[in-house]
Coordinates of N, CA and C in Angstrom, one line a residue:
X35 N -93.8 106.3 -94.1 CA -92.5 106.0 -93.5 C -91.3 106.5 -94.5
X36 N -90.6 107.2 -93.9 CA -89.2 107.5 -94.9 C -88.3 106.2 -95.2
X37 N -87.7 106.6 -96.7 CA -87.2 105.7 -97.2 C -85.5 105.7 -96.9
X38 N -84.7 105.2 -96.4 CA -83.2 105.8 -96.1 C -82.2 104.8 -96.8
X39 N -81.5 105.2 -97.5 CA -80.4 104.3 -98.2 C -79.5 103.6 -96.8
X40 N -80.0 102.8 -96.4 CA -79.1 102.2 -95.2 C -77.4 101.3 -95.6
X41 N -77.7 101.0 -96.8 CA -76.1 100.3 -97.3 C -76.3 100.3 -98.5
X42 N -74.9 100.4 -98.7 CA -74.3 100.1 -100.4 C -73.4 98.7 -100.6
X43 N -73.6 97.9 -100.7 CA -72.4 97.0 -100.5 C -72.2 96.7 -102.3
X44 N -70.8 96.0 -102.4 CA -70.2 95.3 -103.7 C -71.1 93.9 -103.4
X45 N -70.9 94.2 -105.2 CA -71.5 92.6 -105.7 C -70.5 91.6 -106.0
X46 N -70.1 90.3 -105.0 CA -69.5 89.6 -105.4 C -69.1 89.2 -107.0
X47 N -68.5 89.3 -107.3 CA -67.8 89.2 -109.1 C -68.2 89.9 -109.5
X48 N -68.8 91.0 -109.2 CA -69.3 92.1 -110.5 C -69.0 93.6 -109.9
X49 N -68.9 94.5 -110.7 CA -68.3 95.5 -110.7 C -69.9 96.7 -110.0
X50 N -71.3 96.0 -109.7 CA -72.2 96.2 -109.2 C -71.4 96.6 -108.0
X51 N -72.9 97.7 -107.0 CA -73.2 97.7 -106.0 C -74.1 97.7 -105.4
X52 N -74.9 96.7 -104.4 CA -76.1 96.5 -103.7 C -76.8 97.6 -103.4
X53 N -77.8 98.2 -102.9 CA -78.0 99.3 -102.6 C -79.6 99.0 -101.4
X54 N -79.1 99.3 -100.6 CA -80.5 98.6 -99.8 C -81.1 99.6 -98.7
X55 N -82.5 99.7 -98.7 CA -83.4 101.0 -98.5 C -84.1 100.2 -97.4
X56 N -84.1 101.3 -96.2 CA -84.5 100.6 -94.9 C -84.2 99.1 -94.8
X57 N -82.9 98.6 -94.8 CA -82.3 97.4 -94.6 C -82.8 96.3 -95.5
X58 N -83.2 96.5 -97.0 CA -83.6 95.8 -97.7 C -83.6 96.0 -98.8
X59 N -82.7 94.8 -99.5 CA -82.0 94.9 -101.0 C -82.8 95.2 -101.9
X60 N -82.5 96.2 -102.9 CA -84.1 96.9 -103.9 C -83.5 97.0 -105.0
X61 N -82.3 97.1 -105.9 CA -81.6 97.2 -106.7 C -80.1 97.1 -106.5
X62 N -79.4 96.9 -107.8 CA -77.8 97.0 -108.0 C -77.7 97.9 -108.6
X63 N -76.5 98.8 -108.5 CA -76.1 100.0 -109.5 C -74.6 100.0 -110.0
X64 N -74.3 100.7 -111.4 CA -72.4 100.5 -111.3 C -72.1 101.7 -110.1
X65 N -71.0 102.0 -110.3 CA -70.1 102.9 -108.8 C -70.6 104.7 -110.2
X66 N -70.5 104.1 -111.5 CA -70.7 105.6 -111.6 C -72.2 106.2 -111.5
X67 N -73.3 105.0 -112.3 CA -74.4 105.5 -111.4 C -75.3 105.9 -110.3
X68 N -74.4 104.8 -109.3 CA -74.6 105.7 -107.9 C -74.3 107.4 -108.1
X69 N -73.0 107.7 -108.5 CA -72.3 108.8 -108.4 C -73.5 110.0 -108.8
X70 N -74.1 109.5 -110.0 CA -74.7 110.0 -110.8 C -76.0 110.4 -110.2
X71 N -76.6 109.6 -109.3 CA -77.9 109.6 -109.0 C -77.6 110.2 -107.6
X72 N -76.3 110.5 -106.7 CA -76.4 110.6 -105.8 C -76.2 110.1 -104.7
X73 N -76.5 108.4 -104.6 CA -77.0 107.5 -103.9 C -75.9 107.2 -103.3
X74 N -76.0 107.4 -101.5 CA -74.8 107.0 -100.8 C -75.5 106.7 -99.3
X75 N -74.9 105.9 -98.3 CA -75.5 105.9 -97.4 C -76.0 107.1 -96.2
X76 N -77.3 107.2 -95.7 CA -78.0 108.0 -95.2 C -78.8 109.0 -96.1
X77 N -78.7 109.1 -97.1 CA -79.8 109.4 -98.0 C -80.8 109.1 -97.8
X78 N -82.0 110.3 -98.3 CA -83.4 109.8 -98.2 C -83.5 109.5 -99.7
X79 N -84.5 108.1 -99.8 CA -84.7 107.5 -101.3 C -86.2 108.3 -101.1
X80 N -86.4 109.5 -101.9 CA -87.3 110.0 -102.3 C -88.2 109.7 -103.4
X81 N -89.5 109.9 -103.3 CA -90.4 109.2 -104.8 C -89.7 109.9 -105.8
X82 N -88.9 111.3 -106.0 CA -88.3 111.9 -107.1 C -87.5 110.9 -107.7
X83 N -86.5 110.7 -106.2 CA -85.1 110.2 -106.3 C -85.3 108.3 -107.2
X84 N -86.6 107.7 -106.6 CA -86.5 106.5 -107.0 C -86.9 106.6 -108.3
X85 N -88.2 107.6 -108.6 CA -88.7 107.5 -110.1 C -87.4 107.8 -111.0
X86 N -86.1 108.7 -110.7 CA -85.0 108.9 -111.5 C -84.1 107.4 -112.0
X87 N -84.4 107.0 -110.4 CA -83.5 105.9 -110.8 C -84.3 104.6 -111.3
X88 N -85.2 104.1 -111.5 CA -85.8 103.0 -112.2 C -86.4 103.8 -113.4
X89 N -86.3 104.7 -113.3 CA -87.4 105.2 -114.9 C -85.9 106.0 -115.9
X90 N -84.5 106.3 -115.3 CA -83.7 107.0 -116.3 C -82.5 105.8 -116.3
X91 N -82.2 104.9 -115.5 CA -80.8 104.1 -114.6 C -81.5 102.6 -115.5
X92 N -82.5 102.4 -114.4 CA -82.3 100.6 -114.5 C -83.3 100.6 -115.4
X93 N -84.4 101.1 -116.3 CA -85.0 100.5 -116.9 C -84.5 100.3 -118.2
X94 N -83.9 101.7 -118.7 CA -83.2 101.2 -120.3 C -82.1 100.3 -120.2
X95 N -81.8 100.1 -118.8 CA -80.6 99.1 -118.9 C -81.3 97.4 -119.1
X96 N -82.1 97.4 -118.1 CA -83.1 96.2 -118.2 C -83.9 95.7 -119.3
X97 N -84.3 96.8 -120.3 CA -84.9 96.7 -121.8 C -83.5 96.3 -122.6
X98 N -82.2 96.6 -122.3 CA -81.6 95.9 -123.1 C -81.1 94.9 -122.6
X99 N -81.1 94.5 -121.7 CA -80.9 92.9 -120.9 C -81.6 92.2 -121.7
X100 N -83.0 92.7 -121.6 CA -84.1 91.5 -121.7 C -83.6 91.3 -123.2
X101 N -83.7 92.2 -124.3 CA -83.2 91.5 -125.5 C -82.1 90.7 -126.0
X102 N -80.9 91.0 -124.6 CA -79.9 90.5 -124.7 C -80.4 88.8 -124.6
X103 N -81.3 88.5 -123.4 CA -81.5 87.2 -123.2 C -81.8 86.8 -123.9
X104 N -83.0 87.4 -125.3 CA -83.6 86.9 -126.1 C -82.9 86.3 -126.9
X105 N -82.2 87.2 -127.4 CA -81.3 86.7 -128.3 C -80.6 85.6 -128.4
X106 N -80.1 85.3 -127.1 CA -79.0 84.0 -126.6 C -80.5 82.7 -126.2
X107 N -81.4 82.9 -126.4 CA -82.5 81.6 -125.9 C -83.6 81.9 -125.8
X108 N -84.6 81.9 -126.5 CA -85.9 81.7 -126.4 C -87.1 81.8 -125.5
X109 N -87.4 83.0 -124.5 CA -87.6 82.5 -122.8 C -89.3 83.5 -122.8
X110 N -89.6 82.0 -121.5 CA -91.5 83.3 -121.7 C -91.3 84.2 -120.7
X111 N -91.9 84.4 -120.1 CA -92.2 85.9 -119.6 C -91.8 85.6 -118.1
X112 N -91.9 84.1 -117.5 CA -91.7 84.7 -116.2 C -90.0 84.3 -116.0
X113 N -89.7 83.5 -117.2 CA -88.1 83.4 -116.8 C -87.4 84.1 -116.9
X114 N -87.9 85.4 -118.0 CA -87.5 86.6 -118.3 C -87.2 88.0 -117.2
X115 N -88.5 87.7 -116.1 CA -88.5 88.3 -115.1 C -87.9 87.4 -113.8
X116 N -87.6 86.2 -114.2 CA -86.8 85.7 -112.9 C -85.0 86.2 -113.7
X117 N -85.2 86.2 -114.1 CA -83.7 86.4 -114.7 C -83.3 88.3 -114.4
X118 N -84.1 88.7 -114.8 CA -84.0 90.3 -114.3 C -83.6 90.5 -113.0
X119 N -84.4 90.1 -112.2 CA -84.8 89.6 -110.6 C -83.3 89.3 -109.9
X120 N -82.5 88.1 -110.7 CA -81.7 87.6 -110.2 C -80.2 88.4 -110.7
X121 N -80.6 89.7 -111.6 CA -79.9 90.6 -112.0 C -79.6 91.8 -111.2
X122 N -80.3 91.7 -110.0 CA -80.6 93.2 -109.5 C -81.7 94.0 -109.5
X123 N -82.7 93.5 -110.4 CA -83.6 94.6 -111.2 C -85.0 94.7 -110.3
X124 N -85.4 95.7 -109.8 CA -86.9 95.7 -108.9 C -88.0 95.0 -109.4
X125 N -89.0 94.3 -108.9 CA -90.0 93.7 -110.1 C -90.9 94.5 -110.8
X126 N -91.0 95.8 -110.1 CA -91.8 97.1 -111.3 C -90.7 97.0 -112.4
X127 N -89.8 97.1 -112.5 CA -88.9 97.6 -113.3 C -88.8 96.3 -114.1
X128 N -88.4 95.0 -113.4 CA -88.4 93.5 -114.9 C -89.8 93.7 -115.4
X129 N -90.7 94.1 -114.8 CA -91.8 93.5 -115.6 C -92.1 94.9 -116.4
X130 N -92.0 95.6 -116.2 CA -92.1 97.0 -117.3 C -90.8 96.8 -118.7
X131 N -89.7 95.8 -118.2 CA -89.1 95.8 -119.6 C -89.4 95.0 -119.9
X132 N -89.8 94.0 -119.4 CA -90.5 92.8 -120.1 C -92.1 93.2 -121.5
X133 N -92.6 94.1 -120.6 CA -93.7 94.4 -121.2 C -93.5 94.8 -122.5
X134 N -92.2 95.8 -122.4 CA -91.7 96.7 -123.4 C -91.4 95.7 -124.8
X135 N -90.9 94.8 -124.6 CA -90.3 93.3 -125.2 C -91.4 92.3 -125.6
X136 N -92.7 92.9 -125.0 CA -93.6 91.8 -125.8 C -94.4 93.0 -126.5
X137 N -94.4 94.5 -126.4 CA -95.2 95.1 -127.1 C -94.4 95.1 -128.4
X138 N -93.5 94.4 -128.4 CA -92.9 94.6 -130.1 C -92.2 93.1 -130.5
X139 N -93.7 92.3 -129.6 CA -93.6 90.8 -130.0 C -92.1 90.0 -130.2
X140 N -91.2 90.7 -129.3 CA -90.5 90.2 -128.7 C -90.3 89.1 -127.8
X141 N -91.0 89.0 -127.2 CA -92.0 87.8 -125.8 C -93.0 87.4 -126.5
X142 N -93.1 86.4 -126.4 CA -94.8 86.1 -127.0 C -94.8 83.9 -126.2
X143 N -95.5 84.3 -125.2 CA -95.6 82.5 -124.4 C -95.5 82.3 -125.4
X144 N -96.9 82.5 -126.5 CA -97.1 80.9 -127.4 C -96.5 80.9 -128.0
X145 N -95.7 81.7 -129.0 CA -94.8 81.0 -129.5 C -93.8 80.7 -129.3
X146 N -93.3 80.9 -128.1 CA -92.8 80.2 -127.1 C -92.5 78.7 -126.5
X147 N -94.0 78.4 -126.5 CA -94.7 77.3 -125.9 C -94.8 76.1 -127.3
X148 N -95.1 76.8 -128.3 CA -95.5 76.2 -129.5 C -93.9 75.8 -130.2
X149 N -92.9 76.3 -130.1 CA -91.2 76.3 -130.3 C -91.0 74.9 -129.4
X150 N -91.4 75.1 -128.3 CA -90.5 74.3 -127.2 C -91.2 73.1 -127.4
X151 N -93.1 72.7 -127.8 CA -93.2 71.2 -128.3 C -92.8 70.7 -129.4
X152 N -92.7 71.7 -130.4 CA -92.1 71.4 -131.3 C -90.6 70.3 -131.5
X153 N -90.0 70.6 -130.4 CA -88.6 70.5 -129.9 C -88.2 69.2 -129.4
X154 N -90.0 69.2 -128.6 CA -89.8 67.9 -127.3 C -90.3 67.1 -127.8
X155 N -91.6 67.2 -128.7 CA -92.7 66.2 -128.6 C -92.5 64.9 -128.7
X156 N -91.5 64.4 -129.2 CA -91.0 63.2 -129.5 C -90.7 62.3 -128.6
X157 N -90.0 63.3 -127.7 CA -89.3 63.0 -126.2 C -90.0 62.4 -125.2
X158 N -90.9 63.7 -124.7 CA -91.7 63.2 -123.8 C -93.3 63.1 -123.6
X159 N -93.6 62.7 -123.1 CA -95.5 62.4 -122.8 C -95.7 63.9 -123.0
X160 N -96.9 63.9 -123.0 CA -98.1 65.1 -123.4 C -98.2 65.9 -121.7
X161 N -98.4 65.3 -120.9 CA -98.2 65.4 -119.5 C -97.0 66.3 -119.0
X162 N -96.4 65.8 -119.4 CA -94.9 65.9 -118.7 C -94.6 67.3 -119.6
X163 N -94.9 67.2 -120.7 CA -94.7 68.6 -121.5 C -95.4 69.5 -120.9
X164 N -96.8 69.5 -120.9 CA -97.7 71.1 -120.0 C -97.3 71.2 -118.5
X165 N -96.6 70.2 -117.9 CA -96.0 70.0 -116.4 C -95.1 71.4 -117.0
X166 N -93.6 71.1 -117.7 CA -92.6 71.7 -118.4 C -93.0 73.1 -118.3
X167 N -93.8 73.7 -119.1 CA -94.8 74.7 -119.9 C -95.2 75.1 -118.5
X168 N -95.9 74.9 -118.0 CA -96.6 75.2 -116.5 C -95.5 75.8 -115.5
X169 N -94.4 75.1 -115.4 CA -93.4 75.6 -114.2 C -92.3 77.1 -115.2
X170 N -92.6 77.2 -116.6 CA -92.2 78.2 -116.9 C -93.3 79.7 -117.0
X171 N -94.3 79.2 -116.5 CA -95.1 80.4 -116.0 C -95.9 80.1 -117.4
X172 N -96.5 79.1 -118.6 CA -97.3 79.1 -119.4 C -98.9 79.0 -118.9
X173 N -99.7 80.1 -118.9 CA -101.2 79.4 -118.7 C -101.4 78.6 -119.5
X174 N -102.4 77.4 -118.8 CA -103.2 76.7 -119.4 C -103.5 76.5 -120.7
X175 N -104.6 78.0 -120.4 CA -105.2 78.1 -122.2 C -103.9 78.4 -123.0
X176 N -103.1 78.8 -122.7 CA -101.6 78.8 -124.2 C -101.3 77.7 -124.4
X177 N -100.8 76.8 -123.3 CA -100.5 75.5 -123.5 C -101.7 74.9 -124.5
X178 N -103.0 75.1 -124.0 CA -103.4 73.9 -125.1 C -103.3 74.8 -126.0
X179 N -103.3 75.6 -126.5 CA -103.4 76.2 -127.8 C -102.3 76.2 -128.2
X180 N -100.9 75.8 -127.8 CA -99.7 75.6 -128.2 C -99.7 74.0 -128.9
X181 N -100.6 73.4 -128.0 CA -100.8 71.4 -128.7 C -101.9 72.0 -129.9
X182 N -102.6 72.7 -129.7 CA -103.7 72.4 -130.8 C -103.2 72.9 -132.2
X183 N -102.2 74.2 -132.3 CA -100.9 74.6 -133.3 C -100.1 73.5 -133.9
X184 N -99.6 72.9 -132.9 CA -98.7 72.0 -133.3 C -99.3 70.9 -134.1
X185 N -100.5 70.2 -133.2 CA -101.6 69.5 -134.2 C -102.0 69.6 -135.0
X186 N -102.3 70.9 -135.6 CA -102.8 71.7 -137.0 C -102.0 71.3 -137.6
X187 N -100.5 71.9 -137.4 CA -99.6 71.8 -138.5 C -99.0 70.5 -138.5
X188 N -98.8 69.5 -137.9 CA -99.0 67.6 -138.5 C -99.9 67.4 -139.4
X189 N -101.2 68.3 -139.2 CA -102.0 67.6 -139.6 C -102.1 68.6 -141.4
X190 N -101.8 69.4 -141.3 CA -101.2 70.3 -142.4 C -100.5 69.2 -143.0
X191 N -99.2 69.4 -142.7 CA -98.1 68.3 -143.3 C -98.8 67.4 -143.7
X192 N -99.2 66.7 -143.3 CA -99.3 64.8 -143.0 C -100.5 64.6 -143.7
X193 N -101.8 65.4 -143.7 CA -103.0 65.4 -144.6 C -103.5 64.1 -143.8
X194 N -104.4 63.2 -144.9 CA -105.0 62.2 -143.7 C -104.1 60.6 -143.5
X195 N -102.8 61.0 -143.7 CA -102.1 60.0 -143.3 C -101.9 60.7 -141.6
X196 N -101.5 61.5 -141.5 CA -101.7 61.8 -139.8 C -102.6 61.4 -138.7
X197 N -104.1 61.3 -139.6 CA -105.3 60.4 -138.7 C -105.2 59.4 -138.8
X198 N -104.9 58.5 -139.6 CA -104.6 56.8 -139.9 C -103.3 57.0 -139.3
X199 N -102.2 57.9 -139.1 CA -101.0 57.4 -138.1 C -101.4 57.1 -136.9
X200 N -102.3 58.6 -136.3 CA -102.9 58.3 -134.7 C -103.6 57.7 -134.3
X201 N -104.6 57.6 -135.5 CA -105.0 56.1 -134.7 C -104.7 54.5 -134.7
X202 N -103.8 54.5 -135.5 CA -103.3 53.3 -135.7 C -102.3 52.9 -134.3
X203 N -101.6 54.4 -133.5 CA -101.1 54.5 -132.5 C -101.8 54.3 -131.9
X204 N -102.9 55.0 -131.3 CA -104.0 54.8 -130.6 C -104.1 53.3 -130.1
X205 N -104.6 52.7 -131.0 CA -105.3 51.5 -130.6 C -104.1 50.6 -130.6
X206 N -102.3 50.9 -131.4 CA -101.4 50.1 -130.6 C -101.4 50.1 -128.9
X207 N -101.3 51.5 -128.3 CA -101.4 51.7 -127.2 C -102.8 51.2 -126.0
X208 N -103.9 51.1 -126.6 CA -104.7 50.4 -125.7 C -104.8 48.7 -126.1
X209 N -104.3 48.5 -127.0 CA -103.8 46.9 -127.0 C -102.8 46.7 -126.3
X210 N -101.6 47.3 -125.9 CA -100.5 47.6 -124.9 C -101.5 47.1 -123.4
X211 N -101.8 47.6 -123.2 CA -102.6 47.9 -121.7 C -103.7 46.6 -121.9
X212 N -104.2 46.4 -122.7 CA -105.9 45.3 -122.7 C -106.1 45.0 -123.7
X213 N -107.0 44.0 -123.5 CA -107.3 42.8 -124.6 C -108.8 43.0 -125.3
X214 N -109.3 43.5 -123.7 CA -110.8 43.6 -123.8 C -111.4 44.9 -123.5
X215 N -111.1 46.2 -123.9 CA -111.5 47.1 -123.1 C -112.9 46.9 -122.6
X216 N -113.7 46.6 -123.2 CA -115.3 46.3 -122.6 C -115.0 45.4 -121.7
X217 N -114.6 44.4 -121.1 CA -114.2 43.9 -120.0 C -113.7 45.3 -118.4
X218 N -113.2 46.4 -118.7 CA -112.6 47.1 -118.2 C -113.9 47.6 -117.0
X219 N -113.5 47.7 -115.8 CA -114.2 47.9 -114.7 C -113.9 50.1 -115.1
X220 N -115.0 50.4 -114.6 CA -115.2 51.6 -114.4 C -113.6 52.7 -114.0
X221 N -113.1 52.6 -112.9 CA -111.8 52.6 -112.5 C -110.8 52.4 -113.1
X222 N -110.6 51.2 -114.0 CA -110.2 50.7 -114.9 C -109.9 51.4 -116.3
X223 N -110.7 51.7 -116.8 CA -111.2 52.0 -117.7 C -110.6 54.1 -117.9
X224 N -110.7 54.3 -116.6 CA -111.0 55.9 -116.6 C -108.9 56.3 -116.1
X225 N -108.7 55.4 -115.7 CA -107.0 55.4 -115.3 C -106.6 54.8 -117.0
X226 N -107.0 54.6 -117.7 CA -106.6 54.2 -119.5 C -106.5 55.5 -119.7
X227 N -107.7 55.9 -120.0 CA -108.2 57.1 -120.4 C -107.0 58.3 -120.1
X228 N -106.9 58.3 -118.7 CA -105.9 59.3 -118.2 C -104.7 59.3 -118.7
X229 N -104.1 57.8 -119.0 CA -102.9 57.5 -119.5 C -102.7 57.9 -120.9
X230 N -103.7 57.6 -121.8 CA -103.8 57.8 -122.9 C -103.6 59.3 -123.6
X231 N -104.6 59.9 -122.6 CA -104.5 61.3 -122.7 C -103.0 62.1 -122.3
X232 N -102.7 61.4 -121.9 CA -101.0 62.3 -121.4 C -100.3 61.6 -122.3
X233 N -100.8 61.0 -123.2 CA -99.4 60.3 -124.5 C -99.9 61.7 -125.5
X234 N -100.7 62.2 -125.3 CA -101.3 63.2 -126.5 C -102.8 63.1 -127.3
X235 N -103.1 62.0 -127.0 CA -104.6 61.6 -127.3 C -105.4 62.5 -127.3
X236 N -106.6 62.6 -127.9 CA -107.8 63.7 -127.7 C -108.2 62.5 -127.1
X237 N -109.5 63.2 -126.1 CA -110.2 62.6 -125.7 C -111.7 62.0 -126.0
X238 N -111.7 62.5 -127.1 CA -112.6 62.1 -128.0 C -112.6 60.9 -128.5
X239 N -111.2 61.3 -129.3 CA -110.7 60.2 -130.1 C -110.6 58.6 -129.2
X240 N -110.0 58.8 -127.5 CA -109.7 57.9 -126.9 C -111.2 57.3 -126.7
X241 N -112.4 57.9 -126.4 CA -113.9 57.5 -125.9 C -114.2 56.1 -127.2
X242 N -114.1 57.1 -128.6 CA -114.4 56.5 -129.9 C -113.6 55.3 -130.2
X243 N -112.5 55.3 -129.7 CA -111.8 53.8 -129.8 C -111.9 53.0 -128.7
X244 N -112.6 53.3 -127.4 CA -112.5 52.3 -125.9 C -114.1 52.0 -126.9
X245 N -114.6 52.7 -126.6 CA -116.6 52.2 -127.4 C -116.4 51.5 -128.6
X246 N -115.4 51.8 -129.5 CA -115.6 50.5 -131.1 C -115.1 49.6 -130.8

């Protein structure tokens, strides 16, 4: 199917213009790159014509966006490409300068992920932090490897006052909740567990203090 530049329209507050290919928005351009590229309505958007324009136009412009964001705030990878996205920018095109930005460890989730507990941990549950981490596009495995970093290095600092802090926490927290954990019905018992684990607990550690 041929591709036809069906409209150009202005970008509200910005000196952009829409540019939309068989009636559907694909990028923003200024008025002199249009000029430059050609691009006006009833044009055919040719594979030449597009590779010119995302591979000479929007991508070096987008490689320096993305450092521009970096610079102003700390962001993983898919806020990075929602922010591109919300720029104008095609998603071949955010995620190719995104790329460009972590091949020179400019992006990097975990440290990323490992910054932002750092930041919070105090704040909020263990829970509520990988919730956090999760809706910014963090996988799983970074997240925990972002807690298990962070844990190293307390545990670095702190030497074995860190294990006598946590568990001394520990077992404040299941005195909080019960008197008797061996009394604790199955159900019971496994809803502690869960709670405990979203304060930051290993689950090790929580098994070894419900059993002593």
């Amino acid at each position: 199917m041929e591709r036809i530049v069906t409209a150009v329209e202005i970008c509200r507050g910005s000196r952009k213009r829409k540019v939309y290919i068989n009636d559907e928005f694909l990028f923003s351009l200024y008025p002199a790159e249009l000029s430059r590229s050609g691009l006006e309505e009833g044009v055919s958007f040719t594979d030449e014509l597009c590779s010119e324009v995302f591979q000479e136009i929007l991508l070096p412009r987008a490689k320096k966006r993305v450092l521009n964001l970096l610079i102003a705030k700390n962001r993983s990878r898919k806020e990075l490409c929602e922010r591109l996205s919300s720029d104008g920018y095609p998603p071949e095109v955010a995620a190719e300068a995104v790329e460009y930005a972590e091949a020179y460890h400019y992006v990097d989730d975990l440290r990323f992920a490992v910054t932002f507990l750092r930041s919070k941990q105090e704040e909020e549950s263990s829970r509520r932090l990988a919730m956090r981490l999760g809706e910014k596009g963090i996988s799983r495995e970074v997240i925990q490897e972002a807690f298990d970093t962070v844990r190293e290095e307390r545990i670095e600092l702190m030497g074995d006052e860190f294990e006598e802090a946590e568990q001394t926490a520990l077992f404040r927290q299941i005195r909080r909740r019960t008197s008797n954990p061996s009394a604790l019905t199955e159900k019971e018992r496994q809803k502690l567990m869960a709670a405990l684990y979203a304060r930051g607990f290993r689950s090790s550690d929580i098994t070894a203090a419900l059993r002593g």
